[in-house]
Coordinates of C-alpha atoms and ligand atoms in Angstrom, one line a residue:
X267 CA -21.5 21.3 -6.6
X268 CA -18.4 22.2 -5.5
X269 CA -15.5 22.5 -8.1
X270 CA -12.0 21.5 -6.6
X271 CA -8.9 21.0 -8.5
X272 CA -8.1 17.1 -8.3
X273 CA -5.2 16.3 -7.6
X274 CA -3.5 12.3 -6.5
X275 CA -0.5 11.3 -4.8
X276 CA 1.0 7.7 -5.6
X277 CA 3.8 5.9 -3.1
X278 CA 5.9 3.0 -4.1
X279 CA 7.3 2.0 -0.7
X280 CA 9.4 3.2 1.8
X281 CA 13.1 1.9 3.0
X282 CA 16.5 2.7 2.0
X283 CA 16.9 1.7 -1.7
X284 CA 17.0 4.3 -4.3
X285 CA 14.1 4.9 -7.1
X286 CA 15.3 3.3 -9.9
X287 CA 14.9 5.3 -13.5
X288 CA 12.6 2.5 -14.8
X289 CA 10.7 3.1 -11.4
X290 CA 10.3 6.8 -11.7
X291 CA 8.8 6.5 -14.9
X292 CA 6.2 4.1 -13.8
X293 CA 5.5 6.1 -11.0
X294 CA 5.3 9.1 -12.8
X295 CA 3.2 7.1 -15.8
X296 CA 1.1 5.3 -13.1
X297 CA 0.1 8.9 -11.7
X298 CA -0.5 10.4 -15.3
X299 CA -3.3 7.6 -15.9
X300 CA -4.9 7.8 -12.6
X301 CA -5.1 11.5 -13.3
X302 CA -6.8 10.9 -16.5
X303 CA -9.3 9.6 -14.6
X304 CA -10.2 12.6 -12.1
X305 CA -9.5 15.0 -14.8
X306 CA -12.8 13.5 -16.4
X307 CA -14.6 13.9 -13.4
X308 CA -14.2 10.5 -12.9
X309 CA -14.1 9.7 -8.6
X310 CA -11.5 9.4 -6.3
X311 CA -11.9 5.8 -6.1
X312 CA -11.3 5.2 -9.6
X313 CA -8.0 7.1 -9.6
X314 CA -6.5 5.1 -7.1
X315 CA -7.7 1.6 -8.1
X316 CA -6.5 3.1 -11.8
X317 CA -2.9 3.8 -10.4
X318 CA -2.4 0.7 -7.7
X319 CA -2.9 -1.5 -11.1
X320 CA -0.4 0.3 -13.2
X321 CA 2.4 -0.4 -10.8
X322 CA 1.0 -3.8 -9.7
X323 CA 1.5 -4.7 -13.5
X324 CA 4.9 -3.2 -14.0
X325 CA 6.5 -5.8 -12.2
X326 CA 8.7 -3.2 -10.6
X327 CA 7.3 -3.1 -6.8
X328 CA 6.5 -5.5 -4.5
X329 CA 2.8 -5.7 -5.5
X330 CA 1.3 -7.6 -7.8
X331 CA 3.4 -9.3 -10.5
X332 CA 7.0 -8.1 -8.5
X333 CA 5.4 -9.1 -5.0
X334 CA 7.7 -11.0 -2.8
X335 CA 7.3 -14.7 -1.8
X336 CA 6.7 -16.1 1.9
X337 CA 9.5 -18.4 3.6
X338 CA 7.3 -21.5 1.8
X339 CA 8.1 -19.9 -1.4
X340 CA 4.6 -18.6 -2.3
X341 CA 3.5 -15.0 -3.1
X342 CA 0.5 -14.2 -1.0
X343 CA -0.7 -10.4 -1.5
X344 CA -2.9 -7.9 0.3
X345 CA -4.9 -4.6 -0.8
X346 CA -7.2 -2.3 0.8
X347 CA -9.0 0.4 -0.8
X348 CA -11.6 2.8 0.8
X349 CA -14.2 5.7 0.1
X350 CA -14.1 8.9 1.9
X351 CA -17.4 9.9 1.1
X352 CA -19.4 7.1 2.9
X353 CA -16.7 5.5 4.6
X354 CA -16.8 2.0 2.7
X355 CA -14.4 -0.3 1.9
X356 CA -12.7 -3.2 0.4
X357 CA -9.9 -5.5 1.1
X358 CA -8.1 -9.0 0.6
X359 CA -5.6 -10.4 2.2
X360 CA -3.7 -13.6 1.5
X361 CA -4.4 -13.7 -1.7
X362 CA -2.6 -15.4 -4.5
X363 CA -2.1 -16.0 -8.4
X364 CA -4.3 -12.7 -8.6
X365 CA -2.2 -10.0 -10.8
X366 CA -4.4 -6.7 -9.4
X367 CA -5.1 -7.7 -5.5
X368 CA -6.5 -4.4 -5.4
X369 CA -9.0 -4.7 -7.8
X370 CA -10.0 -7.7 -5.8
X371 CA -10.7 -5.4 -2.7
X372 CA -12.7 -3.5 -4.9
X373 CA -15.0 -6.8 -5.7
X374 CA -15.3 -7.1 -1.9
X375 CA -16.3 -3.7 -1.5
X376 CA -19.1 -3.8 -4.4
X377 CA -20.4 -7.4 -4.7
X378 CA -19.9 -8.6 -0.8
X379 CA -21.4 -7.0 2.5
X380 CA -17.7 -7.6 4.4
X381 CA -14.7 -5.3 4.6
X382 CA -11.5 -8.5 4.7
X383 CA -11.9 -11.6 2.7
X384 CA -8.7 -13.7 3.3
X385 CA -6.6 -16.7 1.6
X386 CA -8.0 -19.3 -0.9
X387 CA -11.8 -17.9 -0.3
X388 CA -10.8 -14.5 -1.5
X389 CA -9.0 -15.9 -4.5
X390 CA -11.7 -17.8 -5.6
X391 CA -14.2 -14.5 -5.6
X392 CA -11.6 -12.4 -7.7
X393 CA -11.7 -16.0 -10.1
X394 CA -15.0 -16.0 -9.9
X395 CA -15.4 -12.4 -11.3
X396 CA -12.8 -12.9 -13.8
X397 CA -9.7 -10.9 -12.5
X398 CA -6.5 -11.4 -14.0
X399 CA -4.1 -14.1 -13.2
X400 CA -0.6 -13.6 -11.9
X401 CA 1.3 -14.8 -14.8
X402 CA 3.7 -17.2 -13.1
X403 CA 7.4 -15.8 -12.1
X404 CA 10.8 -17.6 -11.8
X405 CA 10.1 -19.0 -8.7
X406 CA 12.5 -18.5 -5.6
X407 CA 13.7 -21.3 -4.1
X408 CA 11.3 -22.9 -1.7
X409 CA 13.6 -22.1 1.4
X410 CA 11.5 -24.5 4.2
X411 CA 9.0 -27.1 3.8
X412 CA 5.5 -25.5 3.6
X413 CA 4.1 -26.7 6.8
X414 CA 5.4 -24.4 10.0
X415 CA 8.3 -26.3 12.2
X416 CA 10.6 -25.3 14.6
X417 CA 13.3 -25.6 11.6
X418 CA 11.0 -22.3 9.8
X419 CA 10.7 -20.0 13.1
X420 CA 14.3 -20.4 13.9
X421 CA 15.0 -19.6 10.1
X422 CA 12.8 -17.3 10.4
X423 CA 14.1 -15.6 13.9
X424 CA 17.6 -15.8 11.9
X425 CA 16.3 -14.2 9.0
X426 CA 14.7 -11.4 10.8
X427 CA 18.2 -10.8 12.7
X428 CA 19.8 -10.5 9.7
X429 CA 17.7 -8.2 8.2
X430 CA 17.6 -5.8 11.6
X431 CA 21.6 -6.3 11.4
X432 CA 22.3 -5.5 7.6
X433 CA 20.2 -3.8 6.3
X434 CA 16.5 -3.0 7.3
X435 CA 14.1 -4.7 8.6
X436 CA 10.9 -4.5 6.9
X437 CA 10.4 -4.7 2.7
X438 CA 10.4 -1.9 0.4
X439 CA 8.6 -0.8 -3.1
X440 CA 4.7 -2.0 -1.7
X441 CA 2.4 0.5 -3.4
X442 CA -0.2 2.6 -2.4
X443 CA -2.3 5.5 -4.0
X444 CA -4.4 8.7 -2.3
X445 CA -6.6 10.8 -4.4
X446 CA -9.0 13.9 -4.3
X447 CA -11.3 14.7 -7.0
X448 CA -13.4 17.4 -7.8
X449 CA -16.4 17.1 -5.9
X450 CA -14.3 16.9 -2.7
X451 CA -14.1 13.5 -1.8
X452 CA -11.3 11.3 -0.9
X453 CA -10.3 7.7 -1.3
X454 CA -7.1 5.9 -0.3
X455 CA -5.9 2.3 -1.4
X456 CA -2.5 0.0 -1.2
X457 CA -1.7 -3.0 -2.1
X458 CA 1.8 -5.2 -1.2
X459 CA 3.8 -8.9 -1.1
X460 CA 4.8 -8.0 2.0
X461 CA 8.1 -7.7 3.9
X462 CA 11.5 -9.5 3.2
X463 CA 11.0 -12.4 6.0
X464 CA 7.3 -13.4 6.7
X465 CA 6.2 -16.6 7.9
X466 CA 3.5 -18.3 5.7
X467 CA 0.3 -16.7 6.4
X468 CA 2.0 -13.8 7.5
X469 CA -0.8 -10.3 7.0
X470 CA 1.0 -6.7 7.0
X471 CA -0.9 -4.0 7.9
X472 CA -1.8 -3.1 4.3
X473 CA -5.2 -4.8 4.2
X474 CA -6.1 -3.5 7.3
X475 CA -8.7 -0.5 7.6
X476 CA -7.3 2.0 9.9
X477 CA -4.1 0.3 9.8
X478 CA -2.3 0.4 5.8
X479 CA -5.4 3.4 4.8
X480 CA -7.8 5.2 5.9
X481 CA -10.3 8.0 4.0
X482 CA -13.1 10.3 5.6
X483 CA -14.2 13.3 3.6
X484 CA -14.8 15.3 7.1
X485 CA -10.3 14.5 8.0
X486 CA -8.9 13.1 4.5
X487 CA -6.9 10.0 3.4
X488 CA -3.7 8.3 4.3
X489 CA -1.5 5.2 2.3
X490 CA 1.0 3.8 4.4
X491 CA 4.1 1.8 4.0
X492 CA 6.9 0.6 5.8
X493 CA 7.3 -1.9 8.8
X494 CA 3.7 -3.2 9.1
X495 CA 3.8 -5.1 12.2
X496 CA 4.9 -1.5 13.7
X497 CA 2.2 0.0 12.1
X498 CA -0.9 -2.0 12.9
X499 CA 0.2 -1.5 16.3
X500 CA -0.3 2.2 16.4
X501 CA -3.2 2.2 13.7
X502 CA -1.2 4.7 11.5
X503 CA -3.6 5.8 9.2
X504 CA -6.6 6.3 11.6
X505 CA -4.5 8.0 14.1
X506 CA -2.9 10.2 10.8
X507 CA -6.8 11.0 10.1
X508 CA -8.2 11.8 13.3
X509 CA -4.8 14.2 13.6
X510 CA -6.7 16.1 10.3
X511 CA -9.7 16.2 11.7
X512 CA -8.7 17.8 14.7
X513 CA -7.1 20.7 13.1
X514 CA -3.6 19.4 12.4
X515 CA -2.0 19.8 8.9
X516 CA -0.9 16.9 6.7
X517 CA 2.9 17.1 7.6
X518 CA 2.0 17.7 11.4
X519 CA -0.6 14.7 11.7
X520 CA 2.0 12.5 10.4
X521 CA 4.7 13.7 12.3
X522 CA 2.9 13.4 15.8
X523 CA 1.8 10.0 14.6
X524 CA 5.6 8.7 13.6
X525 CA 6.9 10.1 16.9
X526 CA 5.5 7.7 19.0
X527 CA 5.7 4.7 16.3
X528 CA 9.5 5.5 16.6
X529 CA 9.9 6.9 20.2
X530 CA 7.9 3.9 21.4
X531 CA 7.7 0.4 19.5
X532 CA 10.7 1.7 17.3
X533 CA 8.8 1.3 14.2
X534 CA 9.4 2.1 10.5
X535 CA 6.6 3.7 7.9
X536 CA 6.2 6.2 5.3
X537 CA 2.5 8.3 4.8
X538 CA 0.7 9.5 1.9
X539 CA -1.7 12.3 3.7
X540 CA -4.3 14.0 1.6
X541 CA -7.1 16.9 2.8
X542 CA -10.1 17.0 1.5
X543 CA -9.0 20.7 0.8
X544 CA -6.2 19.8 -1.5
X545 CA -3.0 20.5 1.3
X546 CA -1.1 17.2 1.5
X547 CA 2.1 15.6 3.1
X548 CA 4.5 13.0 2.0
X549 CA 6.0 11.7 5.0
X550 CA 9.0 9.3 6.3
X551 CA 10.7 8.0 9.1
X552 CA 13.3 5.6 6.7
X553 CA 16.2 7.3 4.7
X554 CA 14.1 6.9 1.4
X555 CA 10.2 6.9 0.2
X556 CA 9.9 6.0 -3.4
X557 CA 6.6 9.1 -4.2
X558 CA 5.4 11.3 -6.4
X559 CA 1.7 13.5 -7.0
X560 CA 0.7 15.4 -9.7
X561 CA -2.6 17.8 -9.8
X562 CA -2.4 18.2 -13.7
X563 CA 0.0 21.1 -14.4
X564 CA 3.5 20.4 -16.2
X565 CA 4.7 17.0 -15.4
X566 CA 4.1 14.8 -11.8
X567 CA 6.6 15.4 -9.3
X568 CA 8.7 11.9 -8.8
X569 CA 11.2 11.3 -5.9
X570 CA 12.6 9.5 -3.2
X571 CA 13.4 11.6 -0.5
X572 CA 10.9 14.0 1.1
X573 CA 12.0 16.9 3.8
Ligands
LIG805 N1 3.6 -2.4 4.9 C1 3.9 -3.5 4.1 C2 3.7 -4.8 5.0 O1 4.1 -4.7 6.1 C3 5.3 -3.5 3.5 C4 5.7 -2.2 2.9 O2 5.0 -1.2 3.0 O3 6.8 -2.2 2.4 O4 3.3 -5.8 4.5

């Protein structure tokens, strides 16, 4: 069997706000126990699910117990997770009052024969198996009756405006994880509360094979983050793959990919990219990407920017 040196890159979002300290630790403590994992030979797999639930349970990034709420006031989450080695994979969508939507993905993946489960049904399975629950936040103010109206597109629309005017236009801090271990097999996995303005029911690219990840031993793995609406419509992580498999390195198959997410649908995204042969690419089209990786010597690299 082949012996590679493991190593596992964790994101937590892309956008313009600066890591916090109390960020960078968790990032850098998130990656440290999903490390622990490959350094015991443990699989790919394992390592990201390990480090999606240390920064879903920080409460620090929009996943998990930080995730954002919908214009109805409700947190609704998605996570994907996939296997390089035989190409399967999990993911909800939807889901809520769950505090590791990843881990749900991961039920999906094991105990269904689907790829998506979505909303209330998906909730109930990770229930069923006993997942966590969300503990419950200081709610936001409910900012539009739950049922869509013209009054919650036109906030909405306004909202959206806003965003594009002040600030930026898609969420920050979602999470997202891409690991090798050391028989050579990849995995990728993400998990988010979304954007700053969705509409109720809204569904980001994150729980969307192809889309938020993608992992195939024979090109690698890719997390993504950033605008999802942008990047579904360009199926960023496949595209970032196939670029791999063709040949490209992990900086270059990003690169080619952003270029026409930006040149043509103006789009916003960061990329974890990962080879199956250890070369990898952190990646970003915004002014900031909360990152970091580690392969188990000295101490995991942690930043926010990334030439
Ligand atoms: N991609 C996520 C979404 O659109 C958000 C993010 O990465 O910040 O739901």
């Amino acid at each position: 069997m082949i012996k590679l040196r493991p190593i596992l890159l964790a994101h937590g979002g892309a956008g313009l706000r600066r890591l916090s300290p109390a960020q960078a630790a968790c990032l850098a403590a998130a990656l440290e126990t999903g490390y622990d994992v490959l350094n015991r030979g443990g699989p790919a797999l394992d390592a990201v699910e390990t480090t999606i639930r240390a920064l879903e349970a920080s409460g620090l990034f929009n996943a998990g117990l930080g995730s954002r709420r919908q214009l109805d006031g409700v947190a609704r989450m998605d996570a994907s997770l996939m296997d390089g080695r035989d190409l399967r994979a999990g993911a909800v969508a939807s889901v809520e009052d769950i505090l590791h939507p990843i881990a749900a993905a991961r039920l999906v993946m094991m105990h269904t024969d689907h790829v998506l489960l979505a909303g209330v049904h998906a909730t109930r399975l990770a229930k069923h198996f006993g997942l966590d629950r969300r503990p419950k936040t200081p709610g936001r103010r409910r900012l539009t009756k739950a049922r869509p109206s013209g009054a919650m597109l036109r906030l909405h629309r306004a909202m959206v405006r806003g965003a594009m005017r002040g600030r930026e236009r898609h969420g920050r801090e979602t999470v997202g994880a891409v690991a090798l271990d050391r028989t050579g097999t990849v995995a990728a996995g993400a998990s988010t509360g979304g954007i700053d303005v969705m509409l109720p029911g809204r569904i980001g690219d994150t729980p969307l094979v192809g889309c938020g990840i993608y992992a195939d031993n024979r090109g690698g793995a890719v997390s993504m983050t950033g605008w999802g609406e942008s990047i579904i419509r360009v199926a960023a992580a496949k595209g970032i793959v196939d670029g791999l498999a063709g040949g490209d390195s992990p900086a270059a198959a990003a690169r080619a990919l952003f270029k026409s997410l930006v040149k043509r649908i103006s789009g916003t995204a960061g990329a974890l990219v990962l080879a199956p042969d250890g070369r990898f690419a952190i990646v970003h089209t915004t002014p900031r990407m909360a990152a970091g990786f580690w392969n188990g010597t000295g101490r995991p690299t942690v930043r926010d920017r990334f030439p």
